[in-house]
CSV table of C-alpha atoms in Angstrom, one decimal:
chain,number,residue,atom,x,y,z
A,278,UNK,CA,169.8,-84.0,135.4
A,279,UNK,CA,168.9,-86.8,132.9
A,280,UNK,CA,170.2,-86.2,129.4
A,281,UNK,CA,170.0,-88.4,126.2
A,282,UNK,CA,172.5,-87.9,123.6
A,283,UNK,CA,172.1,-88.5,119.6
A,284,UNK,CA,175.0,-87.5,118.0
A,285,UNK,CA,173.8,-88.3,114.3
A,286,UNK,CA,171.1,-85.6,113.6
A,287,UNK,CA,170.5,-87.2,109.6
A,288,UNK,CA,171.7,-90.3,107.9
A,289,UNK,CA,171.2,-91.0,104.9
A,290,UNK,CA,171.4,-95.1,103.7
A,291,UNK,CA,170.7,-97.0,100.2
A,292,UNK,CA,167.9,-99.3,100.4
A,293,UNK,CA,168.9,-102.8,102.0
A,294,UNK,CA,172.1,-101.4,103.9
A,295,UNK,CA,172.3,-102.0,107.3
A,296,UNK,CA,172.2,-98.7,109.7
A,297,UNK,CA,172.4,-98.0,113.6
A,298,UNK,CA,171.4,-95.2,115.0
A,299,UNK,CA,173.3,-94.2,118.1
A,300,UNK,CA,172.0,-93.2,121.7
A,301,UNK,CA,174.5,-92.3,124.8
A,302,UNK,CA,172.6,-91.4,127.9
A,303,UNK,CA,173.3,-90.4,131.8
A,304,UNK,CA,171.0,-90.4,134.5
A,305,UNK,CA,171.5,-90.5,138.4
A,306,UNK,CA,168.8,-93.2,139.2
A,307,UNK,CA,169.6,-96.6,139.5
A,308,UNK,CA,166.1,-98.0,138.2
A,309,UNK,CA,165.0,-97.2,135.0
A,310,UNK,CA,163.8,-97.5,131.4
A,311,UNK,CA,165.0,-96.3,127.7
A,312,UNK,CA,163.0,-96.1,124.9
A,313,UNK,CA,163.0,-95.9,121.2
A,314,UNK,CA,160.3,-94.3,119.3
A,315,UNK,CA,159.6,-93.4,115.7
A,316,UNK,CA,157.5,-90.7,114.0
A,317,UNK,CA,157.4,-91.0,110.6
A,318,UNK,CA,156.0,-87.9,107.9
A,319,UNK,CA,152.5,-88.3,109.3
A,320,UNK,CA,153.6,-86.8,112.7
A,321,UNK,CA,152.6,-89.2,115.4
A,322,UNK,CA,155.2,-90.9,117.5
A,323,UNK,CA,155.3,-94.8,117.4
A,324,UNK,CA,156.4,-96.7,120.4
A,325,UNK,CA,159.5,-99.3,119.1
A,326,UNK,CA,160.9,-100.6,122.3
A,327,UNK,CA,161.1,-100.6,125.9
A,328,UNK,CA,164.1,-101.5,127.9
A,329,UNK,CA,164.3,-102.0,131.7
A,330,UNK,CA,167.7,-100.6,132.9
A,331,UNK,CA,168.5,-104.4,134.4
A,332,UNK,CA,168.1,-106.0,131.5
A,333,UNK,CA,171.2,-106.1,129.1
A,334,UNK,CA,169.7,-108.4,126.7
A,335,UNK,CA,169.9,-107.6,123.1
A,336,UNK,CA,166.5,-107.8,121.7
A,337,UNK,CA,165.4,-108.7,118.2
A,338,UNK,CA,162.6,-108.0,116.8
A,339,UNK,CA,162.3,-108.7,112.9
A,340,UNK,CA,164.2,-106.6,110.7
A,341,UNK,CA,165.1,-104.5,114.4
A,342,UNK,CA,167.7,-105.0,116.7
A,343,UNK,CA,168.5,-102.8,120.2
A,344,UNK,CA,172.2,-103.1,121.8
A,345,UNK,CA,171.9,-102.2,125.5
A,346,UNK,CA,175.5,-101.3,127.2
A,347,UNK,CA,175.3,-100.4,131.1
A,348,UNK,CA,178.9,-99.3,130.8
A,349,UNK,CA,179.0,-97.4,128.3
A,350,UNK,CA,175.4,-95.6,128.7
A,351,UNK,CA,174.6,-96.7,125.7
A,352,UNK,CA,171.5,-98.0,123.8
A,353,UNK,CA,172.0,-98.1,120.3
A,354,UNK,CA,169.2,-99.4,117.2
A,355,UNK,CA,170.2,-101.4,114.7
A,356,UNK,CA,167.8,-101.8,111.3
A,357,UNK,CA,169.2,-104.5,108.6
A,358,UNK,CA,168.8,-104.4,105.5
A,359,UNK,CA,166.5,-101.1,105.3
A,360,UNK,CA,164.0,-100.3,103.7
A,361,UNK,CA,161.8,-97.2,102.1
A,362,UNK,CA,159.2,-97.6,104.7
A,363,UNK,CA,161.6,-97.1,107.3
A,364,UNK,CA,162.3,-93.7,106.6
A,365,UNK,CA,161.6,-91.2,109.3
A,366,UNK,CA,162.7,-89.6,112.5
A,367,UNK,CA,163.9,-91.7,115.6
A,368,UNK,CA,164.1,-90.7,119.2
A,369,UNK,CA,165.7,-92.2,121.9
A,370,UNK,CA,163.9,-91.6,125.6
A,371,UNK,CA,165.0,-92.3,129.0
A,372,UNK,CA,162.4,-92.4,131.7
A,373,UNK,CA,162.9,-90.3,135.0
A,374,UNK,CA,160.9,-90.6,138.6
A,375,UNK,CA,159.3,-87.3,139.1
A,376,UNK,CA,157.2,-87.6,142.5
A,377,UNK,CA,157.4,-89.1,145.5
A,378,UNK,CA,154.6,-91.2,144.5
A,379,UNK,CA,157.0,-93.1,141.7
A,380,UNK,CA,155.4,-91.3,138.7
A,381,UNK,CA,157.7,-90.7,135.8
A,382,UNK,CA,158.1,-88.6,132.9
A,383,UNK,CA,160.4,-89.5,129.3
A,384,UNK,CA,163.6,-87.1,128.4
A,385,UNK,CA,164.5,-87.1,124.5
A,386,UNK,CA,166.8,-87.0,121.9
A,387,UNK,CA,167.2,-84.6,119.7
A,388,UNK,CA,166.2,-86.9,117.0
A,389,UNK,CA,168.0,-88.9,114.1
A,390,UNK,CA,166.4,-88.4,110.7
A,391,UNK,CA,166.8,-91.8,108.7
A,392,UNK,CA,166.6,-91.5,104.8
A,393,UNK,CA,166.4,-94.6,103.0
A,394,UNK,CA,167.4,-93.9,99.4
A,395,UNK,CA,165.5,-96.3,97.2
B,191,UNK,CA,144.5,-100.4,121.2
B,192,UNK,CA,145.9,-96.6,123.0
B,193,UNK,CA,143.7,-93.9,121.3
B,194,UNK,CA,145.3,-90.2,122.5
B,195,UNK,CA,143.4,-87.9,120.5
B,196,UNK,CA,143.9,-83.9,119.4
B,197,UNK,CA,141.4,-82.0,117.9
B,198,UNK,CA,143.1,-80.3,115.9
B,199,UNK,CA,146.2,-80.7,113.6
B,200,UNK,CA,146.9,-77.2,112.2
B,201,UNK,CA,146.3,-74.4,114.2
B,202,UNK,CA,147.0,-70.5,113.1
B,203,UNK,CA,146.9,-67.6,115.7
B,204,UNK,CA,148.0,-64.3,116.3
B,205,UNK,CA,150.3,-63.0,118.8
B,206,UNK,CA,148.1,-62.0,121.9
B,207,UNK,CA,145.4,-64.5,121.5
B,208,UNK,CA,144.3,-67.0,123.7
B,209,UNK,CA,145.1,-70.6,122.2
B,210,UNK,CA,143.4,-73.7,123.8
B,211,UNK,CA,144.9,-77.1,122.6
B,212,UNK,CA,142.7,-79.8,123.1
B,213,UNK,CA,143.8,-83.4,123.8
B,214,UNK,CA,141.2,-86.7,124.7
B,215,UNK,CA,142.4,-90.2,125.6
B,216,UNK,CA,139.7,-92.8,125.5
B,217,UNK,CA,142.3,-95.4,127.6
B,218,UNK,CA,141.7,-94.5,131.4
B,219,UNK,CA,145.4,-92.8,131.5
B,220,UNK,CA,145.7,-91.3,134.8
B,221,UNK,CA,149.1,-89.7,133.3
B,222,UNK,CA,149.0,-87.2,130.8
B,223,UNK,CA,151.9,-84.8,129.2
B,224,UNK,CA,152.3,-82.2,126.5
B,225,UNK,CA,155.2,-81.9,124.6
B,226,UNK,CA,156.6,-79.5,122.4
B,227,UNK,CA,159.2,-80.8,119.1
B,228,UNK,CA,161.6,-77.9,117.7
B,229,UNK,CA,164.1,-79.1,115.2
B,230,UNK,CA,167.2,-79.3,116.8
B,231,UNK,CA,165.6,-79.8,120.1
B,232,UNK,CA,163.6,-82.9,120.4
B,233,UNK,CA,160.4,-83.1,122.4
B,234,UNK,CA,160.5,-81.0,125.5
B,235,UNK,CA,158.1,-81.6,129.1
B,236,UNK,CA,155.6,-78.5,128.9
B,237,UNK,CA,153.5,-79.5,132.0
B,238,UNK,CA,152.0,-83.0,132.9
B,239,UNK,CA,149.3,-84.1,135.4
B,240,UNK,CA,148.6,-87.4,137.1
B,241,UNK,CA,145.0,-87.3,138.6
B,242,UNK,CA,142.3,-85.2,137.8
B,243,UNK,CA,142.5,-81.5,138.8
B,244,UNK,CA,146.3,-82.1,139.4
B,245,UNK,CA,149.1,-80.3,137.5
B,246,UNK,CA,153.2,-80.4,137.3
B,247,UNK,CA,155.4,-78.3,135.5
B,248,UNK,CA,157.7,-79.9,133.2
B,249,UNK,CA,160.8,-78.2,131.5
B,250,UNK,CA,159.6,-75.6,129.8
B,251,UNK,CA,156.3,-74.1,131.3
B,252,UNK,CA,156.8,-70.5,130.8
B,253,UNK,CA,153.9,-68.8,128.6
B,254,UNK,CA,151.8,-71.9,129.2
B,255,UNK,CA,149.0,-73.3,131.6
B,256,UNK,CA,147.3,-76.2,131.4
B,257,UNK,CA,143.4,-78.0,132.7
B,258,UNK,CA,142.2,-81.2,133.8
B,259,UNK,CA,139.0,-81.2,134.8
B,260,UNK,CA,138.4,-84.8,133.8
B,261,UNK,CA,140.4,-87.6,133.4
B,262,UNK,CA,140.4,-87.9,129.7
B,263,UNK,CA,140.9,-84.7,128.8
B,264,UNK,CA,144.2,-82.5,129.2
B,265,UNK,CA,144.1,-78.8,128.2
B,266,UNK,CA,146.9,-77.0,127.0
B,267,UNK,CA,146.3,-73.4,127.3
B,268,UNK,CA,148.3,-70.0,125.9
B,269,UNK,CA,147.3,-67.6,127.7
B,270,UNK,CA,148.6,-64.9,125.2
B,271,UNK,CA,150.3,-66.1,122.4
B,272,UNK,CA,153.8,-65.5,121.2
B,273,UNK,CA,155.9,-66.0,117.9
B,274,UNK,CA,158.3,-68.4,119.8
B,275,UNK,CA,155.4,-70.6,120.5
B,276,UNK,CA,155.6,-71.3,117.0
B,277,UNK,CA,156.0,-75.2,116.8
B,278,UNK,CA,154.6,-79.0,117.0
B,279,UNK,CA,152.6,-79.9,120.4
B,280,UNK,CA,152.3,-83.6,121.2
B,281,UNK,CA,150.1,-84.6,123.9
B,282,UNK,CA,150.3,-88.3,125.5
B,283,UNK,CA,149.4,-90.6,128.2
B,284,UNK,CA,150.0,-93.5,130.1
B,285,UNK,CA,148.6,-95.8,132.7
B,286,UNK,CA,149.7,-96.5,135.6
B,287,UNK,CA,152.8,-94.8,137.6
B,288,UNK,CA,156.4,-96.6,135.7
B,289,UNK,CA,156.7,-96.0,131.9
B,290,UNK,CA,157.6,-99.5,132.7
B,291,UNK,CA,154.7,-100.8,133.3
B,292,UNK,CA,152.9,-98.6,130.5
B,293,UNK,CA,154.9,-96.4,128.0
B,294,UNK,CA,153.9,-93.3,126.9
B,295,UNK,CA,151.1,-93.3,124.0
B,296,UNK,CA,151.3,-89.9,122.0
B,297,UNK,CA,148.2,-88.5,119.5
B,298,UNK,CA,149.5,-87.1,115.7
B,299,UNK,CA,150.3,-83.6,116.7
B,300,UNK,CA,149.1,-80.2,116.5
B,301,UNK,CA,151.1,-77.6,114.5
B,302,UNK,CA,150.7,-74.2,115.7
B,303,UNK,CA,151.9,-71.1,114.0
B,304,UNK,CA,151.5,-68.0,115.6
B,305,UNK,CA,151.8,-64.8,113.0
């Protein structure tokens, strides 16, 4: 069965310190799609980032980076230079085919809670 | 922009009623999935449905049913409900079949406690 890993269930980081947040995952297709998603203390999950399973590009986006490694399972977030606002709880997702019609469903962490210490 | 709404975002019940958790997108989703979030445990499948009058079990269906009558609207329904039920539900949708295509949307979250 699909399974996604995150070992660091809180981390705690001064303000402007770099931090990545870890994700190990194993699955049995050969097509598919991770995920990073953030809920913050209001409750509703945020979609970050999508990545399609043959695409190892590292992506930036701002302050954001994501490290995609096929061999090792692993898709690990990077934020630089942190800040306040970033504070919050992050899960990692990995999409699985559930019908013969190609629909699909997300598996997730358990969850990394980020503190950003001002 | 996504809009996955629930009606309600604090919910309190007592063991042996019937709890109906209400979820609306406005975004022609054909998918749509409730989730539960424990600490510890992450979010976990309840049930999902991908057409209209259609329903799948996810991971954890026991103690649950759901309705979809129309598209935009997924029920989530205890039929009699139970301590352990106790927790966060998050509904969401997507379009289209591949999360690739169209990732999952979710709405803030109801918090059910059941005394």
């Amino acid at each position: 069965a699909q399974k996604v890993t995150q070992a660091q269930t809180e981390i705690s980081v001064v303000e402007k310190e770099d931090v990545t947040l870890d994700c190990v995952y194993e699955t049995r297709d050969t097509t598919y799609y991770l995920f990073w998603y953030k809920q913050p203390p209001s409750g509703e999950l945020v979609f970050l980032i999508r990545r399609n399973s043959f695409d190892e590009q590292n992506e930036i986006s701002g302050r954001y980076s994501w490290n995609f490694q096929k061999s090792t399972s692993s898709f690990n977030f990077t934020i630089t230079a942190s800040q306040v606002v970033d504070s919050a709880v992050y899960f990692c997702a990995l999409s699985e085919v559930i019908s013969n019609f190609g629909n699909e469903k997300l598996t997730f962490g358990t969850g990394t809670r980020l503190t950003i210490i001002p | 922009d996504v809009k996955v709404t629930q009606s309600s975002r604090y919910l309190v019940k007592r063991t042996g009623e019937k709890v109906f958790l209400e979820c609306v997108q406005d975004m022609d989703h054909e998918n749509m999935f409730w989730y539960r979030q424990d600490p510890g445990l992450g979010l976990r499948l309840i049930y999902f449905s991908y057409d209209v009058k259609m329903k799948e079990k996810g991971d954890i269906p026991e103690g649950y049913s759901v309705s979809r009558e129309k598209k935009e609207r997924f029920s989530l329904i205890l039929e009699s409900a139970s301590t352990n039920q106790t927790s966060m539900y998050l509904c969401a949708g997507n379009r289209g079949r591949s999360l690739g295509n169209s990732p999952l949307h979710f709405g803030n979250g109801t918090r059910l406690t059941v005394t």
